[in-house]
Amino acid sequence: MARRIFMGADIGGTNMRTALVDEHGQILHQRRSPTNIHYGAEDTCMRFIAECRSLVEKALSYGCTVQAIGVGIAGKIDRHQGRVLFSPHLPSMKDFPLASKIRKALNTAVIVENDANAFGLGENWVGLGSGIKNWIGLTLGTGVGGCLILDGNLWRGDDLGFVGEAGHMIVSSGGPQCACGLRGCLETHTSGSALRAGADPLTDKTIERGSLADLAQTMQADPEDVYRRACEGDPWAQNLFDHMGWALGLAIANLFTFLGIRHAIIGGGVSAAWDRFIDPLKTSLVAHSSMLPPEQMVIKRSALGDDAALIGASRLAIEHSLTLHSVGC
Amino acid sequence: MARRIFMGADIGGTNMRTALVDEHGQILHQRRSPTNIHYGAEDTCMRFIAECRSLVEKALSYGCTVQAIGVGIAGKIDRHQGRVLFSPHLPSMKDFPLASKIRKALNTAVIVENDANAFGLGENWVGLGSGIKNWIGLTLGTGVGGCLILDGNLWRGDDLGFVGEAGHMIVSSGGPQCACGLRGCLETHTSGSALRAGADPLTDKTIERGSLADLAQTMQADPEDVYRRACEGDPWAQNLFDHMGWALGLAIANLFTFLGIRHAIIGGGVSAAWDRFIDPLKTSLVAHSSMLPPEQMVIKRSALGDDAALIGASRLAIEHSLTLHSVGC
């Protein structure tokens, strides 16, 4: 009998990634290619399907058949329909029937989920979350996502198409313009986009709180470059990470205060700059918390790194596959 | 056999209330007296016990015996020990063994809980929350409390002694000084204390956002007086309620966005000014929400009014009594 294998995928604003994952959450093989959303949703989808097809063939070379595909993607998702309702960093993918397109092309069961929820499922399965009952997850990438694990399970709220959207919690009402249309969202202070905006070399001034994303249209520098400059002692670059830490600490403090919990796990590409923002984050967390003693606060960096959402998406594929089998499909 | 009856109590910063409640959540008799915390915790506790004793005797006149007493009180509570760890508006009741003192005096089972959690249990049992799976509760009184009902049950988080503390979520970092020691908490914009501060007749200027609680030491006017003035068309008084609505809308928007839910129930004494702040609240809620369409947002005023916490505390007494009986006590 062929070994059972699953596919997890993560379609981000910058890259689309796919992986073959076994039943123990182990990645066997993975691929990455640019998302290039500016060619339109159909084009992105076709290239994504081609990526998936390559992995289906790879699976055959292992003597395995892909049982189901789980896809994580930023934005508001109708997971029952497998439809992307709205994705702020993939704007052309609006009300887009992603699952059915992949399913038709590959004749495989497909489930679509918000990428930060996929991150949460991955960390909860084989990452740092597996031993923690209640925790908040934050993903720092092109945008900022979030998830909530309660009693060991992914919290889905009222199943409204969104949940855990920490990036669109307001930390500075009337603050910088966000991709979502509001002002002062956490994402405008904390994302890769915010770092790019703040790092504009033409802006030769100290960045003030709340001014980062107002500069978003400039987009001159990579977050990696800002990180390198901060590590080299550039006070202006470090100031950007100080500000990121301030905003993250404030948002996490508010969630700890209301939820009565004390653990957070942070992942996403921008979390690679951990050593630049964790101290300011902790300072802000303590400064904005009156209920929880500092020694009880636990903020961890994702153990799975970039792979958390891939692994979590494959976990969804496993669960989806089990559901299909249990109803005789 | 004597009819089973329970006692619910609510010790607030202004009044302490006690009630006899039956198994269906019906209040049979109730009492109210001033808290007068400035005489100290022991004195307040003794007067509270005297109130309870009066009701125990009243119960006997109904041919009933009080089975257990549930007490709601603002602050951080160790509910397993029945100890008030810290109460911002009853500062002398610090690390105070409230349950054991009442138990010894009245020889009755006693359970102590945060008052906003008691509010949530009351609304969830026989109020507006009973038909809603997931909702946020806010109580506007001397301070601002909160609770969270998930899957029809009171959420207790990691059982850290606090949960649902909406009043101490930061809505304006660096804003007005709060009783908890931080700055910019929701409570500094939204509570009875904030209204008193803002209503100082000596302060003949337009109140700006964030300046209300900085004036808290003045405490010149009653919230009821501010309400009356706003109803009479005083733009300055209405401005205070506009500001209250703004802060509440922002906090609820952030919670809806992260929790992926869409219902909130607001109670507490200051919610009597509902018609003055609900429109600004809704405007702010919409302005600070990018994920949830306005038509899906539901904000309701407590159906039980001042009685919600009393009824919820008695619900705790019932559950506590059942637990005691099930373990043979």
XYZ file of C-alpha atoms in Angstrom:
658
model
C 0.000 0.000 0.000
C 1.306 3.429 -0.973
C 2.491 5.621 1.896
C 0.061 8.424 2.696
C 1.385 11.895 2.025
C -0.091 15.383 2.109
C 0.661 18.737 0.575
C 0.853 22.014 2.457
C 1.098 25.349 0.648
C 1.593 28.967 1.671
C 0.743 31.705 -0.848
C 2.289 34.930 0.446
C 2.542 38.431 -0.972
C 6.127 37.700 -2.068
C 6.517 33.929 -2.499
C 4.332 30.896 -2.975
C 5.636 27.772 -1.273
C 4.575 24.148 -1.466
C 5.720 21.099 0.491
C 5.157 17.370 0.771
C 4.535 16.561 4.430
C 4.086 13.203 6.114
C 1.618 12.241 8.857
C 4.100 13.270 11.542
C 4.498 16.830 10.285
C 7.848 16.143 8.658
C 8.576 18.051 5.428
C 9.912 15.616 2.786
C 10.358 18.015 -0.099
C 9.510 21.633 -0.799
C 9.409 24.246 -3.555
C 9.316 28.041 -3.678
C 8.612 30.511 -6.476
C 7.657 34.211 -6.689
C 3.956 35.006 -6.296
C 4.035 37.825 -8.902
C 0.429 38.763 -8.198
C 0.608 41.763 -10.571
C -0.025 39.384 -13.491
C -3.476 38.773 -12.012
C -5.211 36.132 -9.927
C -5.742 33.614 -12.754
C -2.079 33.723 -13.717
C -0.947 33.314 -10.099
C -3.373 30.438 -9.664
C -2.147 28.667 -12.813
C 1.481 28.971 -11.724
C 0.507 27.748 -8.264
C -1.217 24.708 -9.772
C 1.959 24.022 -11.777
C 3.955 24.096 -8.532
C 1.510 21.667 -6.943
C 1.674 19.386 -9.993
C 5.469 19.221 -9.722
C 5.102 18.049 -6.132
C 2.415 15.506 -6.994
C 4.897 14.013 -9.444
C 7.667 14.176 -6.858
C 5.400 12.285 -4.454
C 5.013 9.509 -7.031
C 8.801 9.211 -7.169
C 8.626 8.480 -3.411
C 5.979 5.865 -4.125
C 3.335 8.070 -2.516
C 0.044 9.626 -3.575
C -0.930 13.125 -2.357
C -4.141 12.590 -0.355
C -5.158 16.220 0.008
C -3.783 19.749 -0.344
C -4.043 22.424 2.350
C -3.442 26.018 1.264
C -2.688 28.934 3.584
C -3.201 32.435 2.175
C -3.442 35.893 3.749
C -6.857 37.496 3.941
C -10.522 36.830 4.517
C -11.405 33.271 3.559
C -14.661 31.357 3.160
C -13.144 28.059 4.193
C -16.326 26.061 3.604
C -16.377 27.178 -0.030
C -12.586 27.325 -0.344
C -12.940 30.871 -1.622
C -10.577 33.827 -1.067
C -12.964 36.673 -0.283
C -10.363 39.387 0.025
C -6.586 39.366 0.369
C -4.996 42.758 1.141
C -1.627 41.853 -0.371
C -3.075 39.873 -3.297
C -5.829 42.370 -4.222
C -6.698 40.770 -7.578
C -7.595 37.548 -5.748
C -10.996 38.931 -4.735
C -13.916 36.529 -4.287
C -11.723 33.922 -5.960
C -12.697 30.195 -5.946
C -9.166 28.975 -5.234
C -10.030 25.515 -3.875
C -12.307 24.536 -6.755
C -9.762 25.649 -9.379
C -6.992 23.558 -7.779
C -9.349 20.629 -7.200
C -10.464 20.580 -10.830
C -6.913 20.841 -12.159
C -5.382 18.177 -9.912
C -8.378 16.014 -9.007
C -7.385 16.137 -5.341
C -9.202 17.259 -2.180
C -8.280 20.879 -1.348
C -8.871 23.044 1.706
C -8.060 26.757 1.959
C -7.364 28.585 5.221
C -5.994 31.933 6.355
C -2.188 31.692 6.442
C -1.843 32.845 10.049
C -4.310 30.152 11.105
C -2.161 27.670 9.185
C 0.851 28.993 11.122
C -1.051 28.380 14.374
C -1.976 24.844 13.378
C 1.648 24.090 12.471
C 3.104 25.421 15.720
C 0.345 23.715 17.667
C 1.033 20.384 15.997
C 4.805 20.027 15.990
C 6.114 23.432 17.125
C 6.337 25.454 20.336
C 2.576 25.645 20.759
C 2.155 21.919 21.232
C 2.693 22.122 24.997
C 0.710 25.319 25.618
C -3.043 25.305 26.219
C -3.848 28.914 25.326
C -1.702 31.171 23.162
C -1.695 34.029 20.677
C 0.153 33.661 17.386
C 1.476 36.574 15.338
C 3.025 36.342 11.887
C 5.193 39.230 10.709
C 5.568 39.249 6.937
C 4.523 41.538 4.085
C 1.474 42.023 6.293
C 0.804 41.003 9.907
C -1.431 38.032 10.656
C -2.528 36.366 13.834
C -4.272 33.384 15.312
C -5.606 32.221 18.632
C -5.277 28.781 20.170
C -7.736 28.149 23.015
C -7.863 24.918 24.975
C -5.379 23.458 22.488
C -7.534 24.113 19.418
C -7.538 26.780 16.731
C -10.217 29.321 17.661
C -12.520 30.085 14.730
C -14.900 32.564 16.359
C -18.260 32.915 14.658
C -16.782 31.549 11.395
C -17.141 34.954 9.759
C -14.271 34.493 7.292
C -11.714 36.105 9.583
C -10.329 35.492 13.060
C -7.153 36.458 14.912
C -6.580 39.456 12.635
C -4.072 41.073 14.968
C -2.578 43.083 12.098
C -5.799 45.069 11.811
C -6.231 45.834 15.481
C -5.842 49.592 15.941
C -2.854 50.556 18.087
C -2.841 54.265 17.166
C -6.264 55.581 16.163
C -5.863 58.052 13.300
C -2.299 56.804 12.733
C -0.616 55.635 9.510
C -2.681 54.499 6.526
C -3.075 50.713 6.276
C -3.610 48.532 3.200
C -7.019 47.602 4.680
C -8.271 51.190 4.416
C -8.113 52.052 8.122
C -5.496 54.064 9.962
C -3.228 53.008 12.822
C -3.489 49.223 12.440
C -0.752 47.141 14.081
C 0.360 46.168 10.573
C 1.265 49.766 9.727
C 3.824 49.706 12.544
C 5.077 46.157 12.416
C 5.145 44.609 8.949
C 7.774 44.204 6.261
C 5.957 46.974 4.386
C 6.304 49.280 7.383
C 10.028 48.542 7.556
C 10.405 49.241 3.844
C 8.561 52.520 4.227
C 10.532 53.557 7.269
C 13.790 52.630 5.599
C 13.396 55.015 2.706
C 16.910 56.494 2.413
C 15.446 59.739 1.096
C 13.760 60.287 4.444
C 16.678 61.617 6.389
C 14.947 62.177 9.695
C 14.193 60.350 12.875
C 11.086 58.255 12.352
C 8.379 59.208 14.768
C 5.738 56.877 16.112
C 2.955 56.486 13.644
C 4.753 57.869 10.618
C 6.175 54.664 9.103
C 3.424 53.500 6.832
C 2.578 57.038 5.723
C 5.754 56.626 3.703
C 4.714 53.259 2.295
C 4.626 54.412 -1.282
C 8.381 54.945 -1.291
C 9.271 51.251 -0.733
C 13.018 51.712 -1.195
C 14.693 49.187 1.089
C 14.364 45.542 2.011
C 13.528 44.598 5.582
C 16.729 42.529 5.452
C 18.687 45.691 4.673
C 17.093 47.549 7.570
C 18.016 44.618 9.801
C 21.633 44.620 8.601
C 21.898 48.364 9.208
C 20.427 48.005 12.702
C 22.939 45.238 13.487
C 25.751 47.519 12.288
C 24.680 50.106 14.835
C 22.645 52.482 12.655
C 20.429 54.175 15.273
C 17.791 55.097 12.702
C 17.355 51.492 11.568
C 17.268 50.318 15.195
C 14.624 52.973 15.862
C 12.359 51.229 13.358
C 12.684 47.974 15.281
C 12.180 49.796 18.584
C 8.937 51.119 17.159
C 7.938 47.671 15.907
C 8.549 46.296 19.404
C 6.483 49.087 20.940
C 3.480 48.326 18.723
C 3.713 44.547 19.161
C 4.071 44.904 22.938
C 1.000 47.138 23.117
C -1.152 44.777 21.041
C -0.047 41.656 22.933
C -0.574 43.401 26.286
C -4.170 44.249 25.328
C -4.848 40.665 24.264
C -3.286 39.170 27.417
C -5.333 41.621 29.543
C -8.619 40.713 27.901
C -8.067 37.008 27.311
C -6.436 36.330 30.693
C -3.644 34.347 29.057
C 0.135 34.791 28.980
C 1.781 33.089 26.007
C 2.493 34.409 22.511
C 4.439 32.855 19.634
C 5.774 35.084 16.858
C 6.696 33.882 13.384
C 6.798 35.073 9.786
C 9.759 36.272 7.736
C 10.262 39.531 9.634
C 10.625 37.598 12.908
C 14.144 36.816 11.636
C 14.983 40.259 13.078
C 14.078 38.893 16.547
C 17.203 40.149 18.329
C 16.462 43.715 17.120
C 12.863 43.980 18.402
C 12.341 41.487 21.245
C 13.742 43.736 23.991
C 11.642 46.786 22.966
C 8.648 44.438 22.634
C 9.082 43.157 26.191
C 9.569 46.687 27.538
C 6.333 47.788 25.842
C 4.469 44.673 26.981
C 5.351 45.371 30.614
C 4.605 49.100 30.262
C 1.108 48.370 28.901
C 0.118 45.575 31.322
C -1.388 46.179 34.748
C -2.861 42.735 35.429
C -0.097 40.263 34.549
C 3.268 40.259 36.388
C 6.231 40.506 33.946
C 7.725 37.191 35.094
C 4.593 35.365 33.914
C 4.713 36.743 30.359
C 6.089 34.327 27.771
C 6.939 35.522 24.243
C 8.590 32.949 22.015
C 9.935 32.916 18.499
C 8.405 30.279 16.222
C 10.352 27.022 16.327
C 9.340 26.090 12.785
C 10.264 29.415 11.194
C 9.071 29.799 7.633
C 7.803 26.207 7.622
C 5.066 26.655 10.253
C 2.316 27.653 7.808
C 3.325 24.933 5.329
C 3.165 22.287 8.037
C -0.085 23.704 9.434
C -1.665 23.724 5.967
C -0.706 20.069 5.574
C -2.285 19.368 8.967
C -5.506 20.818 7.553
C -5.108 18.543 4.540
C -4.812 15.523 6.859
C -7.917 16.546 8.848
C -9.822 17.275 5.641
C -8.810 13.911 4.224
C -9.981 12.131 7.399
C -13.329 13.968 7.245
C -13.823 12.935 3.624
C -13.070 9.312 4.436
C -15.341 9.302 7.487
C -18.313 10.392 5.337
C -17.467 7.794 2.721
C -16.114 10.110 0.005
C -38.619 20.064 52.413
C -37.496 23.710 52.456
C -37.297 25.423 49.074
C -33.737 25.889 47.837
C -32.624 29.495 47.627
C -29.333 31.219 46.878
C -27.759 34.555 47.565
C -26.040 36.750 44.994
C -24.042 39.811 45.971
C -22.285 42.629 44.141
C -19.760 44.747 46.040
C -19.092 47.851 43.954
C -17.050 50.979 44.540
C -20.223 52.881 45.496
C -22.810 50.354 46.711
C -22.914 46.821 48.019
C -25.968 44.864 46.951
C -27.346 41.515 48.030
C -30.254 39.468 46.712
C -32.138 36.239 47.320
C -32.421 34.421 43.996
C -34.245 31.213 43.134
C -33.113 28.372 40.880
C -34.635 30.071 37.853
C -32.673 33.306 38.231
C -35.606 35.200 39.723
C -34.761 37.802 42.376
C -37.102 37.360 45.378
C -35.762 40.108 47.601
C -32.818 42.478 47.550
C -30.934 45.013 49.654
C -28.529 47.842 48.934
C -26.233 49.916 51.153
C -23.210 52.192 50.637
C -19.842 50.439 50.361
C -17.973 53.205 52.250
C -14.619 51.555 51.640
C -12.750 54.483 53.276
C -13.483 52.930 56.686
C -11.255 50.027 55.659
C -11.677 46.510 54.343
C -12.564 44.905 57.692
C -15.302 47.428 58.331
C -16.730 47.010 54.816
C -16.618 43.246 55.215
C -18.427 43.373 58.581
C -21.184 45.563 57.166
C -21.428 43.273 54.150
C -21.820 40.246 56.437
C -24.584 42.116 58.304
C -26.368 42.679 54.957
C -26.051 38.975 54.154
C -27.336 38.028 57.616
C -30.435 40.171 57.091
C -31.138 38.256 53.883
C -30.500 34.869 55.493
C -33.202 35.794 58.022
C -35.461 37.043 55.261
C -35.038 33.686 53.513
C -36.207 31.931 56.673
C -39.368 34.051 56.587
C -39.966 32.559 53.108
C -39.442 29.104 54.611
C -36.109 28.796 52.743
C -32.493 28.201 53.672
C -29.701 29.968 51.791
C -27.672 27.166 50.218
C -24.667 29.207 49.124
C -23.555 32.807 48.574
C -21.916 34.077 45.377
C -20.111 37.406 45.586
C -19.093 39.569 42.620
C -16.442 42.199 43.255
C -14.252 44.339 40.978
C -10.603 43.422 40.686
C -8.168 40.554 40.572
C -9.592 37.530 42.358
C -8.179 34.170 43.430
C -11.470 32.367 43.035
C -10.137 29.033 44.311
C -9.134 30.668 47.609
C -12.009 33.179 47.568
C -9.457 35.924 48.039
C -9.554 39.481 46.667
C -5.975 40.001 45.447
C -6.380 43.589 44.351
C -9.386 45.814 43.729
C -8.628 49.195 42.104
C -11.718 50.895 43.520
C -11.561 49.159 46.909
C -7.804 49.579 47.456
C -7.824 48.570 51.147
C -9.251 45.171 50.159
C -5.808 43.919 49.127
C -5.014 40.192 49.434
C -8.198 39.954 51.502
C -9.719 36.538 52.390
C -13.302 37.610 51.687
C -14.850 34.154 51.211
C -13.429 32.659 54.390
C -14.551 35.626 56.504
C -18.131 35.395 55.212
C -18.122 31.598 55.481
C -16.989 31.683 59.110
C -19.523 34.355 60.063
C -22.539 32.757 58.353
C -21.570 29.081 58.195
C -22.549 28.981 54.521
C -20.697 28.024 51.335
C -19.257 31.139 49.664
C -17.695 31.737 46.253
C -16.079 34.983 45.108
C -15.755 36.079 41.476
C -14.878 39.195 39.523
C -18.017 41.322 39.190
C -17.872 41.605 35.388
C -17.651 37.823 35.160
C -20.721 37.684 37.412
C -22.433 40.101 34.996
C -21.559 37.749 32.125
C -22.913 34.713 33.947
C -26.160 36.558 34.702
C -26.741 37.750 31.131
C -25.747 34.331 29.849
C -28.206 32.594 32.160
C -31.393 34.643 31.953
C -30.434 37.756 29.979
C -29.613 38.719 26.395
C -26.569 36.481 26.233
C -28.559 33.281 26.644
C -29.152 32.942 22.887
C -25.674 34.021 21.731
C -22.781 31.566 21.440
C -19.866 34.031 21.565
C -19.998 37.530 23.001
C -18.069 40.241 24.776
C -19.485 41.820 27.929
C -18.590 45.294 29.170
C -19.672 46.836 32.457
C -19.537 50.608 32.803
C -19.530 51.682 36.424
C -17.098 53.429 38.772
C -14.575 51.443 36.747
C -14.932 49.456 33.532
C -15.029 45.671 33.620
C -15.451 43.024 30.994
C -16.013 39.365 30.349
C -15.942 36.934 27.483
C -18.426 34.178 26.722
C -17.103 31.563 24.290
C -19.129 28.600 23.111
C -21.782 29.560 25.659
C -19.442 29.430 28.661
C -17.614 32.046 30.689
C -14.027 32.118 29.424
C -11.516 31.938 32.295
C -8.259 32.013 30.351
C -5.255 30.593 32.168
C -6.992 31.170 35.533
C -4.513 33.904 36.389
C -6.868 35.857 38.673
C -8.072 38.141 35.885
C -9.797 37.749 32.542
C -11.841 40.023 30.283
C -10.283 43.149 31.788
C -11.441 45.406 28.957
C -11.164 48.473 31.185
C -7.396 48.064 31.276
C -6.851 47.579 27.585
C -4.899 50.565 26.266
C -6.832 52.652 23.742
C -4.503 55.686 23.815
C -0.929 54.815 24.765
C 0.504 57.584 26.954
C -3.026 58.911 27.523
C -4.813 59.779 30.778
C -3.662 58.299 34.088
C -5.649 55.253 35.203
C -6.323 53.944 38.724
C -4.335 50.819 37.752
C -1.137 52.824 37.310
C -1.014 52.764 33.498
C -1.976 55.502 31.061
C -4.624 55.453 28.344
C -6.710 52.503 29.564
C -10.267 52.239 28.232
C -11.464 52.951 31.771
C -9.920 56.427 31.731
C -12.183 57.337 28.809
C -15.337 55.427 29.623
C -16.055 55.070 33.335
C -18.178 56.957 35.830
C -14.925 58.361 37.206
C -13.999 59.683 33.763
C -17.395 61.367 33.477
C -17.004 62.933 36.910
C -13.571 64.220 35.985
C -14.711 65.556 32.645
C -17.719 67.215 34.226
C -15.761 69.382 36.600
C -17.597 72.719 36.342
C -14.362 74.568 37.078
C -12.904 73.230 33.840
C -14.431 75.640 31.425
C -12.986 74.252 28.225
C -13.798 71.737 25.561
C -12.633 68.338 26.729
C -10.148 66.882 24.334
C -9.683 63.208 23.706
C -7.490 61.728 26.364
C -7.799 64.495 28.913
C -10.779 63.265 30.957
C -9.148 61.174 33.626
C -6.228 63.558 34.048
C -8.828 65.632 35.881
C -10.001 62.734 38.015
C -8.956 64.323 41.278
C -11.574 67.037 40.886
C -14.608 64.705 41.056
C -17.188 67.475 41.107
C -20.228 66.135 39.273
C -22.246 62.952 39.183
C -22.431 60.933 35.962
C -26.207 61.348 36.303
C -25.745 65.114 36.213
C -23.574 64.911 33.103
C -26.264 62.754 31.515
C -29.013 65.245 32.388
C -26.960 68.113 30.962
C -26.299 66.173 27.753
C -30.025 65.445 27.412
C -30.732 69.159 27.856
C -28.481 69.899 24.890
C -25.291 70.947 26.655
C -22.710 70.288 23.894
C -19.886 69.972 26.402
C -21.670 67.216 28.323
C -22.566 65.453 25.063
C -18.924 65.700 24.036
C -18.032 63.533 27.027
C -20.430 60.835 25.839
C -19.160 61.168 22.256
C -15.702 60.519 23.603
C -16.933 57.556 25.669
C -18.517 56.109 22.529
C -15.316 56.623 20.570
C -13.232 54.707 23.129
C -15.770 51.883 23.517
C -16.116 51.528 19.733
C -12.352 51.293 19.309
C -11.946 48.649 22.026
C -14.862 46.538 20.779
C -13.630 46.803 17.168
C -10.217 45.454 18.196
C -11.805 42.557 20.079
C -14.180 41.679 17.217
C -11.239 41.826 14.776
C -9.081 39.481 16.818
C -11.744 37.142 18.164
C -13.687 36.883 14.907
C -16.992 37.447 16.718
C -19.667 40.134 16.407
C -21.797 40.490 19.543
C -21.271 42.691 22.595
C -23.526 43.345 25.587
C -22.991 46.459 27.681
C -24.191 46.881 31.255
C -23.266 48.652 34.499
C -24.715 51.824 36.003
C -23.266 54.186 33.374
C -24.982 52.225 30.597
C -28.136 54.057 31.728
C -26.797 56.878 29.504
C -27.185 54.515 26.505
C -29.000 56.996 24.254
C -26.141 59.489 24.697
C -23.252 57.213 23.674
C -24.582 54.371 21.499
C -24.504 56.339 18.215
C -20.925 57.590 18.690
C -19.987 54.054 19.772
C -21.369 52.552 16.571
C -19.687 55.229 14.447
C -16.340 54.464 16.089
C -16.876 50.699 15.829
C -17.409 50.961 12.072
C -14.509 53.414 11.637
C -12.116 51.027 13.407
C -13.241 47.769 11.744
C -11.954 46.549 8.399
C -12.960 42.887 8.601
C -16.579 42.891 9.792
C -19.366 44.541 7.750
C -21.356 47.091 9.830
C -24.651 45.230 9.334
C -23.213 42.187 11.124
C -22.193 44.091 14.269
C -24.548 43.670 17.215
C -24.223 45.881 20.313
C -26.923 45.428 22.935
C -27.717 47.000 26.244
C -27.960 44.568 29.158
C -31.491 43.262 29.639
C -30.996 42.723 33.359
C -29.564 46.167 34.104
C -28.120 46.508 37.573
C -29.324 43.030 38.475
C -27.108 41.106 36.035
C -24.137 40.722 38.394
C -26.409 39.829 41.338
C -28.109 37.115 39.304
C -24.793 35.894 37.885
C -23.280 35.718 41.377
C -26.238 33.617 42.506
C -25.683 31.364 39.491
C -22.152 30.807 40.799
C -23.646 29.998 44.201
C -25.884 27.371 42.590
C -22.973 25.798 40.685
C -20.792 25.908 43.797
C -23.533 24.289 45.846
C -23.937 21.514 43.270
C -20.168 20.902 43.275
C -20.141 20.661 47.074
C -23.014 18.179 47.064
C -21.468 16.083 44.299
C -18.297 15.585 46.387
C -20.346 14.747 49.482
C -19.795 17.974 51.464
